Amino acid sequence: MTATLTRPQTVTEAIESRRSIRKFVPEPMDQNDLREILRLASLAPSAWNAQTWRFAVVQDPQLKEQLREAAYGQAQVTNAPAVIVVYSDMEDTLATVEDTAHPGMGEAGRTGQRQTFDGVFGAQDVAQRGQWGLSQANIAFGFLMLAARGLGYDTVPMLGFQPDKVKELLGLPEHVQFAGMLPIGKRAEEGFPHHRHPVERITKFY
């Protein structure tokens, strides 16, 4: 079990101490910590500042049981005090695109944001532009895991679930695409140490 942190971890510490944890301490999450983790994740970058990601935070025990069924019975879904479902909603992004224009750019920026998105995505079908939105949400998913670890919490990223059932349970539109499901809490086990390719195995320098 991890001792309570006296200070947030550095980025390096958070990366090096992160593990995929499937057994969590049975205690509710501090709601202020939870909101801070979500705030930090929302600072992730995105092309044109699109911010296509959305977070569905599930803490209700009955709903977590249903999510577990949709995740093929994986115990970490109900074992964790909270589950954050990260998804991309490109259609909502397009409908509210002016909101993502930087205020410093004024009305011209808002107009330009609308023109850019209509020009790039207007001719694409929902699935095509949804895939682009998902690529942006995946960045926030990574930020979310590091933000959690930085504040002393642990997670396990999950893609093993039935998307249609999760959409139904959470009342999400058909067009949304999932970056993943993220059980979160304090670790009750240490998990496996990192086992990764060396940098030389995965890198080419030019």
PDB file of C-alpha atoms in Angstrom, residues 27 71 101 122 149 170 178:
ATOM      1  CA  GLU A  27     -12.174   3.826   0.501  1.00  0.00           C
ATOM      2  CA  ALA A  71     -16.136  -5.040 -19.237  1.00  0.00           C
ATOM      3  CA  ALA A 101     -11.131  29.767 -29.831  1.00  0.00           C
ATOM      4  CA  GLY A 122     -17.486  19.445 -42.954  1.00  0.00           C
ATOM      5  CA  ARG A 149      -0.174   9.266 -10.134  1.00  0.00           C
ATOM      6  CA  LEU A 170     -23.982   6.140 -19.538  1.00  0.00           C
ATOM      7  CA  PHE A 178     -13.769   5.711 -26.388  1.00  0.00           C
TER       8      PHE A 178
END
